[in-house]
CSV table of C-alpha atoms and ligand atoms in Angstrom, one decimal:
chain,number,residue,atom,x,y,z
M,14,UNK,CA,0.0,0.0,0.0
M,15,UNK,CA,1.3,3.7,-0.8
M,16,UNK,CA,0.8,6.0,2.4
M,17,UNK,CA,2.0,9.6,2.8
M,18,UNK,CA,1.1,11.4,5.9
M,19,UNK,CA,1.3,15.4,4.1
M,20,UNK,CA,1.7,18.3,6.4
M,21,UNK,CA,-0.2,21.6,6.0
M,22,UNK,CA,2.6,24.2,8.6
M,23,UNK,CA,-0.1,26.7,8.7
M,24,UNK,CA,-3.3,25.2,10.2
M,25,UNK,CA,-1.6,22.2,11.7
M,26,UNK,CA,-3.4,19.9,9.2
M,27,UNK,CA,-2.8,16.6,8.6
M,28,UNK,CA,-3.5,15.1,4.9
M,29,UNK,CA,-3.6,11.5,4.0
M,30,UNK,CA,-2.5,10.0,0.6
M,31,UNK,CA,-3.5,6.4,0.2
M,32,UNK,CA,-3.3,3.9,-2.8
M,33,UNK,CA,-3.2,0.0,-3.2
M,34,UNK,CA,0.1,0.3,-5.3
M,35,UNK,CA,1.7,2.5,-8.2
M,36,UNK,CA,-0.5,3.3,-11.2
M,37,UNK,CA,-3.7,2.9,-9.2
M,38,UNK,CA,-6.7,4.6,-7.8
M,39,UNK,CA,-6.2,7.0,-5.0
M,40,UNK,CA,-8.1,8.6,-2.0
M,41,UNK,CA,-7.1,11.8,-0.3
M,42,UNK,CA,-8.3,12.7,3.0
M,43,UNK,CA,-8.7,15.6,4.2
M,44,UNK,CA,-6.8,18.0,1.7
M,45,UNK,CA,-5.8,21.2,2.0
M,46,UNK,CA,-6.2,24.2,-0.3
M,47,UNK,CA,-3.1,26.1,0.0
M,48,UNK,CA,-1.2,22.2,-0.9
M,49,UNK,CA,-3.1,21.1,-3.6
M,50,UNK,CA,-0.1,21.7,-6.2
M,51,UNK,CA,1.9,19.6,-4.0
M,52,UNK,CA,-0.7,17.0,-4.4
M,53,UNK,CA,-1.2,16.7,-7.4
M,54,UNK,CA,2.8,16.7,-8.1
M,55,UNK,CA,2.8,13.8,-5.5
M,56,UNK,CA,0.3,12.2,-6.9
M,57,UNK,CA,2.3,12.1,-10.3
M,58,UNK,CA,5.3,11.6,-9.5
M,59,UNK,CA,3.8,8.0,-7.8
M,60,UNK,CA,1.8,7.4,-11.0
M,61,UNK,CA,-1.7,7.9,-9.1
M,62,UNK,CA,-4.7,8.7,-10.3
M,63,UNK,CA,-6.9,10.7,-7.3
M,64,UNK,CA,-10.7,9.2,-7.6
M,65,UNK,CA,-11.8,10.3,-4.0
M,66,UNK,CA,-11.6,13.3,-2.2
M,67,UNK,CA,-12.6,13.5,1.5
M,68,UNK,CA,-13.5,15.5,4.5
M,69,UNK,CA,-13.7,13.8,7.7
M,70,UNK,CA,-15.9,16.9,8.6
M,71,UNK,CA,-16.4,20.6,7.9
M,72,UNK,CA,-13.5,22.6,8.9
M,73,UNK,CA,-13.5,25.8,10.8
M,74,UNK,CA,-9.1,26.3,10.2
M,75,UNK,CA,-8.4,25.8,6.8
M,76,UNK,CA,-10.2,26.2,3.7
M,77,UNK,CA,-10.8,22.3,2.0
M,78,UNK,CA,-9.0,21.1,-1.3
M,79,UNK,CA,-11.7,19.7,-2.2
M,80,UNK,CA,-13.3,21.4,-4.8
M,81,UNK,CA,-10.0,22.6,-6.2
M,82,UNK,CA,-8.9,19.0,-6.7
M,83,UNK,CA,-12.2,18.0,-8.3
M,84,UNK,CA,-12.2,21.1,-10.6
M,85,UNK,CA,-8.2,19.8,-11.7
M,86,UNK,CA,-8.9,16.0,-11.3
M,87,UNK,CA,-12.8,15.2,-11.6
M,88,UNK,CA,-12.1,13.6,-8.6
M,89,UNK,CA,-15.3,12.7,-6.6
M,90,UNK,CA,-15.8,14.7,-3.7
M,91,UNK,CA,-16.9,13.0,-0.1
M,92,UNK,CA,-18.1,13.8,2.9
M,93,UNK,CA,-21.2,12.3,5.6
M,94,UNK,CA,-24.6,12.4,4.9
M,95,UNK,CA,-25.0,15.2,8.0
M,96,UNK,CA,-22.7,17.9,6.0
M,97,UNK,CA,-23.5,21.6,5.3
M,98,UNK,CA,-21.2,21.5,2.4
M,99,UNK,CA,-23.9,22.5,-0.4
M,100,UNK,CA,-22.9,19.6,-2.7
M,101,UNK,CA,-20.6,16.8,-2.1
M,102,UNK,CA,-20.6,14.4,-5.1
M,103,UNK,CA,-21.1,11.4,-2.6
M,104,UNK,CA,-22.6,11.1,1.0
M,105,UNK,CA,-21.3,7.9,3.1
M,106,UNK,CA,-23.4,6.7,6.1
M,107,UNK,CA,-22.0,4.9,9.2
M,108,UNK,CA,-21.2,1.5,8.1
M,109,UNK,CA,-20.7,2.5,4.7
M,110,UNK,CA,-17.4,2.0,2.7
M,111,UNK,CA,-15.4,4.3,1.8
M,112,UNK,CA,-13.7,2.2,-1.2
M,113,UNK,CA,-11.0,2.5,-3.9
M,114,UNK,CA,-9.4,0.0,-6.1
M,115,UNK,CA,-7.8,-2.5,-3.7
M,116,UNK,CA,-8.5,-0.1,-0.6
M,117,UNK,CA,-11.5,-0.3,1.4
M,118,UNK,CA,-12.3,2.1,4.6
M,119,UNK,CA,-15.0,1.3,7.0
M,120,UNK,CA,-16.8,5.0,7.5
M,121,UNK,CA,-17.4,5.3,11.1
M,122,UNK,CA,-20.0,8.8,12.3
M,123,UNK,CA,-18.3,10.1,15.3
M,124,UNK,CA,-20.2,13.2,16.0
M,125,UNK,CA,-19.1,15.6,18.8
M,126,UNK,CA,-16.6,17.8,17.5
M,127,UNK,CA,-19.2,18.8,14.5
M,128,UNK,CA,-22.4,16.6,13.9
M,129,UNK,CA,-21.2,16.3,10.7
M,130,UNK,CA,-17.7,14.2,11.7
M,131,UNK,CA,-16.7,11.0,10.5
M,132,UNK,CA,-13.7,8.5,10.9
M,133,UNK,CA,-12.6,6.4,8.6
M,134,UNK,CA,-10.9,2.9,9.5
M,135,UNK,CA,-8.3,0.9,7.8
M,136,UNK,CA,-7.3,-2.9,8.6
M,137,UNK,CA,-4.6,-1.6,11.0
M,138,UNK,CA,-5.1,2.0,11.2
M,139,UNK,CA,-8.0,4.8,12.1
M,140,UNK,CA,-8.6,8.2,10.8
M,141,UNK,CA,-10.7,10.4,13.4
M,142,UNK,CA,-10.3,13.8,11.8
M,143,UNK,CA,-10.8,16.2,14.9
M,144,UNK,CA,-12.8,13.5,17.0
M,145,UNK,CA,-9.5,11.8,18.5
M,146,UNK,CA,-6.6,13.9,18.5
M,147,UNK,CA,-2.9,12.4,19.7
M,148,UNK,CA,-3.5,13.5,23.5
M,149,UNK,CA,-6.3,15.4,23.1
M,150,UNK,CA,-9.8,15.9,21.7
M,151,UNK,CA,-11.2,18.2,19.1
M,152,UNK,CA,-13.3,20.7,20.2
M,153,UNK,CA,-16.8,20.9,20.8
M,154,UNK,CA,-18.2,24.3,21.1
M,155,UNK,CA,-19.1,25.8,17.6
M,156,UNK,CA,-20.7,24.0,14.3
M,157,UNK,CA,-23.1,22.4,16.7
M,158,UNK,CA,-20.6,20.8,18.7
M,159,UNK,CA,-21.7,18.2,21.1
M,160,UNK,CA,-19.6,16.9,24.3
M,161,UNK,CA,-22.1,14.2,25.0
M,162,UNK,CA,-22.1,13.3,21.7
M,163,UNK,CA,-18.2,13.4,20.9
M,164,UNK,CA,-17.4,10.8,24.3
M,165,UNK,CA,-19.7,7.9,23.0
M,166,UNK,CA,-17.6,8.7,19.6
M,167,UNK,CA,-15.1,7.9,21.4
M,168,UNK,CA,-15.7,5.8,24.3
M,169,UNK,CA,-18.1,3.7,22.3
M,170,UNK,CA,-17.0,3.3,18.8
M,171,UNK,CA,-13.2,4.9,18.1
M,172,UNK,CA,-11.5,2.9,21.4
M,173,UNK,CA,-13.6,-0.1,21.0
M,174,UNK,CA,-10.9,-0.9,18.0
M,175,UNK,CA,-8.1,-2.9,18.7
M,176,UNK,CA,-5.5,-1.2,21.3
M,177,UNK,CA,-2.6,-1.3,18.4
M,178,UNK,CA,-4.8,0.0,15.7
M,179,UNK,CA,-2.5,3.2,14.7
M,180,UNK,CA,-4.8,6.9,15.3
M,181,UNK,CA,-4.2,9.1,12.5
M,182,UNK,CA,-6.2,12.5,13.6
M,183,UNK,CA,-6.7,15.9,11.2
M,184,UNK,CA,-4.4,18.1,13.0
M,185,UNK,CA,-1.5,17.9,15.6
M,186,UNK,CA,0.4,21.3,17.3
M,187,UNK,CA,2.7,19.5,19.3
M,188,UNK,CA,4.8,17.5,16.2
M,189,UNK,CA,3.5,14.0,17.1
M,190,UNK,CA,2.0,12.3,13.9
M,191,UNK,CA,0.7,9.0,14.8
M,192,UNK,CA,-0.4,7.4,18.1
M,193,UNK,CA,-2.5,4.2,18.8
M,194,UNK,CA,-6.1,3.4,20.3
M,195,UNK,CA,-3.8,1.6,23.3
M,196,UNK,CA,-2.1,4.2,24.3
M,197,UNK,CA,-4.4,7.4,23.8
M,198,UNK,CA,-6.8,5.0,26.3
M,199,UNK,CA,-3.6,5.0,28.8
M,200,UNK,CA,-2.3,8.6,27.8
M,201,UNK,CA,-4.6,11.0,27.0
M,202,UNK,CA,-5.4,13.3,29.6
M,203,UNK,CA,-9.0,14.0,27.9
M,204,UNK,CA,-9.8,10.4,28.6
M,205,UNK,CA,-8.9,9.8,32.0
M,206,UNK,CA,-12.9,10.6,33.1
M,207,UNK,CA,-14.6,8.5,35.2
M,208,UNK,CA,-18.2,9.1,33.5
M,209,UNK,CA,-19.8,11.2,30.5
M,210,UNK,CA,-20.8,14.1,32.9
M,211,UNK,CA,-17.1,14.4,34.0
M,212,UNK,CA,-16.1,14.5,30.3
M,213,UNK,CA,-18.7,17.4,29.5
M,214,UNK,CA,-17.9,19.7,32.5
M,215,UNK,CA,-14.1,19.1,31.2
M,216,UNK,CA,-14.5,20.3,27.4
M,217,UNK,CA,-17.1,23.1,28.2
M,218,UNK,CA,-14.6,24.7,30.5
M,219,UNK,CA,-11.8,24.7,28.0
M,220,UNK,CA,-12.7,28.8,27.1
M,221,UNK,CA,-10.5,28.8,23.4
M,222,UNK,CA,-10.1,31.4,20.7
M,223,UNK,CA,-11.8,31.2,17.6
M,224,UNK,CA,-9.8,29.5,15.1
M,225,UNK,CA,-8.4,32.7,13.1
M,226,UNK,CA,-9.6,31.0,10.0
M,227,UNK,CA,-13.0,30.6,10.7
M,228,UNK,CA,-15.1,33.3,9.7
M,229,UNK,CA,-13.4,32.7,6.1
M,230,UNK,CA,-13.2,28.5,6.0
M,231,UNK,CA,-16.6,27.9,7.4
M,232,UNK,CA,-18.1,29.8,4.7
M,233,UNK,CA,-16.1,28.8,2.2
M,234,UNK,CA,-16.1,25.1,3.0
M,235,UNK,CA,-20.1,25.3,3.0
M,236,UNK,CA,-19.8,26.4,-0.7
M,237,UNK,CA,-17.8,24.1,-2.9
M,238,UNK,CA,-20.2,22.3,-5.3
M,239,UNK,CA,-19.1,22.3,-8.6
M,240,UNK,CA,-20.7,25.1,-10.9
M,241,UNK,CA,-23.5,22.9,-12.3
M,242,UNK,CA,-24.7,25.9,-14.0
M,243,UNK,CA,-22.2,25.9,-16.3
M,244,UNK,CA,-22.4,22.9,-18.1
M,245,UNK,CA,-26.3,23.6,-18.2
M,246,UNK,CA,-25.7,27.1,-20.0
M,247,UNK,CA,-23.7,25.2,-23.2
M,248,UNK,CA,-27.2,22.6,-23.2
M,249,UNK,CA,-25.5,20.0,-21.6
M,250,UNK,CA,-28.3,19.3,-18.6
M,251,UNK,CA,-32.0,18.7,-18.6
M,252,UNK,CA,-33.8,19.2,-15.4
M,253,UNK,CA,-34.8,16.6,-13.6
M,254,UNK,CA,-38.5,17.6,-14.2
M,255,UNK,CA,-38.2,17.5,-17.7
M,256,UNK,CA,-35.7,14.1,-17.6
M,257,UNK,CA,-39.2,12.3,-16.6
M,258,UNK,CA,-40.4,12.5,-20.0
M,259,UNK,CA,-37.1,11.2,-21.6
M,260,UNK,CA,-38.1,7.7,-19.5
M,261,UNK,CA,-38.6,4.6,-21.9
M,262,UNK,CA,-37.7,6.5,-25.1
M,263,UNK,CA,-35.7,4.0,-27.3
M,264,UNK,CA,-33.2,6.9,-28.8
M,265,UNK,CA,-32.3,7.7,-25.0
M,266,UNK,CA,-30.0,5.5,-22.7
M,267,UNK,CA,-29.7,6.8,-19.0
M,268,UNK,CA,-26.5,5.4,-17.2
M,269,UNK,CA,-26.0,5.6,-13.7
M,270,UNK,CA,-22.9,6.5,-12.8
M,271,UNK,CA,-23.0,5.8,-8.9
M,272,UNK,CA,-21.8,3.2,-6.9
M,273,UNK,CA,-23.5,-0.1,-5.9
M,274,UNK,CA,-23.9,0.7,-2.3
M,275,UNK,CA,-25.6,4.5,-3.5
M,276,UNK,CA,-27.8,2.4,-6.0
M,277,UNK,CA,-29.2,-0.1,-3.0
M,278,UNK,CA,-29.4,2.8,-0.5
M,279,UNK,CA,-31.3,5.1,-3.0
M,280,UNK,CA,-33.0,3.5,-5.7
M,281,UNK,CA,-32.8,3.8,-9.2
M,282,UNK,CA,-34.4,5.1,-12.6
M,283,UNK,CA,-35.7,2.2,-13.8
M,284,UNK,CA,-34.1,1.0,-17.4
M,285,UNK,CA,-30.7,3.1,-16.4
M,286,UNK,CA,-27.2,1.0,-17.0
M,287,UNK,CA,-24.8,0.9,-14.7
M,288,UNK,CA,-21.3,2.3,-15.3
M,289,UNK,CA,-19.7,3.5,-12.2
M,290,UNK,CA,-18.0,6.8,-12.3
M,291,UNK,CA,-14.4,6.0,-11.7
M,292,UNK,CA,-14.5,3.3,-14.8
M,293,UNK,CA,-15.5,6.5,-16.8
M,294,UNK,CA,-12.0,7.1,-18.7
M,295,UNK,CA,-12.0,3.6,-19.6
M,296,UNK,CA,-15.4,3.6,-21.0
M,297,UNK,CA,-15.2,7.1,-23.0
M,298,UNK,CA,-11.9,5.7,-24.3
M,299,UNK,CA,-11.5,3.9,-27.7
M,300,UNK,CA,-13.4,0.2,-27.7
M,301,UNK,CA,-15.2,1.7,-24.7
M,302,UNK,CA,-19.0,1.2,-23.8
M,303,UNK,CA,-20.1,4.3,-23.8
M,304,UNK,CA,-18.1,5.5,-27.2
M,305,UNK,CA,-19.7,2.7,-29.1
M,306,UNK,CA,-23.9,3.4,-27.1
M,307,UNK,CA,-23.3,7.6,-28.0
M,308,UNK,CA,-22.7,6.7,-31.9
M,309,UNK,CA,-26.6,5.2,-31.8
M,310,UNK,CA,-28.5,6.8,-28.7
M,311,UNK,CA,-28.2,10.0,-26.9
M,312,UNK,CA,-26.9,9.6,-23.4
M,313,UNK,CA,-28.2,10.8,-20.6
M,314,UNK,CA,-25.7,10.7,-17.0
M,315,UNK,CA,-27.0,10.8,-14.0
M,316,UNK,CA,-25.7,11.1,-10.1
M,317,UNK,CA,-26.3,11.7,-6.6
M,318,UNK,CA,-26.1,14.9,-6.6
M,319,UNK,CA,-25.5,16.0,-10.7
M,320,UNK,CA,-21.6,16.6,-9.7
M,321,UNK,CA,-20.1,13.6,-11.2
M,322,UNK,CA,-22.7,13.1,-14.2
M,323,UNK,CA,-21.4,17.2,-14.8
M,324,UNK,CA,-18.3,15.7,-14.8
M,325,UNK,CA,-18.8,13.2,-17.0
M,326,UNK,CA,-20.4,15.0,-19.5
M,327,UNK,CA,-17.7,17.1,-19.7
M,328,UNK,CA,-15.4,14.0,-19.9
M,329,UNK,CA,-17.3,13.0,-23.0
M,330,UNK,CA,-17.8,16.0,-24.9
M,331,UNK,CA,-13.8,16.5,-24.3
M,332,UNK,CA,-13.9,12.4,-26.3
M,333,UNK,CA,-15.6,13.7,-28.9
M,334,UNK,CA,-18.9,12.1,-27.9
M,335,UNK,CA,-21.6,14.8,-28.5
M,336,UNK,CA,-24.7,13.3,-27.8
M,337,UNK,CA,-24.6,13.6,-24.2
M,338,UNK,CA,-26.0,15.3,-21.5
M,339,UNK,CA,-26.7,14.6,-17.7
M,340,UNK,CA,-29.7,14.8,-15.2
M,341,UNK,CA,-28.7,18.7,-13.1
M,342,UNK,CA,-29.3,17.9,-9.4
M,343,UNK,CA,-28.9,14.3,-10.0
M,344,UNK,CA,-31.2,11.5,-8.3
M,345,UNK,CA,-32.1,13.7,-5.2
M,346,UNK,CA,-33.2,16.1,-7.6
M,347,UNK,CA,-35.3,13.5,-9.5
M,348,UNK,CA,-37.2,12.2,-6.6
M,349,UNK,CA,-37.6,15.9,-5.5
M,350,UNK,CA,-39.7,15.9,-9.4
M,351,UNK,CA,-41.7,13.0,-8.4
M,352,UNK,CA,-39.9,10.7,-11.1
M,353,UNK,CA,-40.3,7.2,-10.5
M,354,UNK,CA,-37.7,5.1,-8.6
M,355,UNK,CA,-36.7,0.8,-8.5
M,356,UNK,CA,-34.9,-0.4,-5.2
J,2,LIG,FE1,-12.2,20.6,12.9
């Protein structure tokens, strides 16, 4: 497995880099604007090709490299179903995976910090964003912040893992980088409580500062859906309203380009293929699926969220495949225009 624990001075931000081997998919999590040159330098110099960019939660220090490395990448963008990021390109769920070629993280909701937080766990290691920090804990007194919620996070999912599973958290101040579930139990001052009430009383009397980047990141970090309006002014997009009447038409063929778990979760338009997003290249490529359906029908992508069927049709027009367009607002958007649904 490629890993590369990536360092952002200024906020105190750690990023993760993660890939099965050279030439393959990769995940990013928690990215940082200001580094997402270096990234993408990284990322080439190992012969990786991002797929997934992901928040553990919405930050209040540092402004996300998320959409920055979807607009260079067409990465997918992820976050939890609870964020107040106005589009994400994919919403995980605890229990969910968070998957990859050859890499598959179980998503773990660890609210507290934010009620939007998530931890991602790996065979031998954990990423807790701002929910379990190396001898501390994140926060919980802005972006509805929860202490209650934040120790049965802790207590109750993130140190149930095995005592040597390694703790990767979002941020450290003090230089450490990586600790364990073992010894944060043993070591970290924050966890020495004898009961929930005790842990409350403890992180409501902590009296910090603002982080100095907050009014600018929170607002900023809310707003990073890709410009779907764009791709609809060059006739690219049918609303979802109008997609209704495209249904069982023999010149049209909708393709979903979702993930299996989305598809079972949410239902789909009934007589849609299936052609995951990340197998997109291959597909618009020469012998590909999709090059070979948009020389007879007119295709029509569709999403989540309209962020990755955006994507894709730009993908395609790129290919020279003109007959293409995609559902704006994606399946959520759909069922919002009463269009019929298969689980
Ligand atoms: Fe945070």
């Amino acid at each position: 497995m490629i890993f590369r624990q990536l360092f952002d001075s200024v906020s105190g931000t750690y990023s993760y880099l993660i890939a099965s081997r050279r030439g393959a998919e990769a995940l990013i999590i928690d990215p940082v604007l200001e580094k997402v040159d270096r990234y993408i330098q990284l990322m080439n110099d190992l012969d990786l090709r991002l797929v997934k960019a992901v928040d553990t939660h919405l930050h209040a220090d540092h402004v996300t490299g998320l959409g920055a490395l979807r607009d260079r990448t067409r990465c997918i963008t992820v976050m939890g179903e609870n964020t107040k990021a106005d589009v994400v390109s994919m919403r995980l769920a605890d229990g969910d995976k968070l998957d990859i070629e050859g890499v598959s993280l179980n998503v773990i909701y660890t609210p507290g910090h934010t009620d939007d937080s998530y931890s991602f766990a790996l065979d031998d290691r954990v990423f807790t964003g701002d929910t379990l920090l190396i001898r501390g804990t994140g926060r919980t007194d802005f972006q509805n912040g929860d202490a209650r919620a934040q120790y049965d996070s802790i207590f109750n999912r993130l140190l149930k893992l095995p005592n040597d599973t390694l703790v990767y958290p979002a941020h450290d101040y003090k230089g450490d980088t990586v600790s364990t579930i073992g010894e944060e139990k043993r070591c970290n001052p924050r966890l020495q409580v004898k009961c929930v009430d005790e842990y409350v009383e403890l992180m409501n009397n902590l009296k910090l500062p603002n982080p100095k980047m907050m009014d600018v990141a929170v607002p900023a970090n809310m707003r990073i859906g890709l410009a779907q309006d764009a791709v609809a002014q060059r006739g690219w997009a049918v609303l979802a309203g109008d997609a209704v009447e495209l249904l069982g038409r023999p010149e049209i063929a909708l393709v979903d380009l979702r993930e299996k778990s989305e598809r079972e979760r949410h239902g789909t338009i009934p007589g849609a293929l299936h052609e995951p997003y990340p197998k997109l290249r291959d597909n618009l490529g020469t012998g590909g699926l999709l090059r070979a359906l948009g020389t007879s029908r007119r295709i029509v992508f569709y999403c989540a969220y309209g962020e990755r069927s955006a994507m894709a049709v730009q993908a395609a027009q790129e290919a020279g495949i003109t007959s293409v367009c995609h559902i704006q607002g994606g399946i959520a958007a759909w069922k919002a225009a009463g269009g019929p649904i298969e689980q």
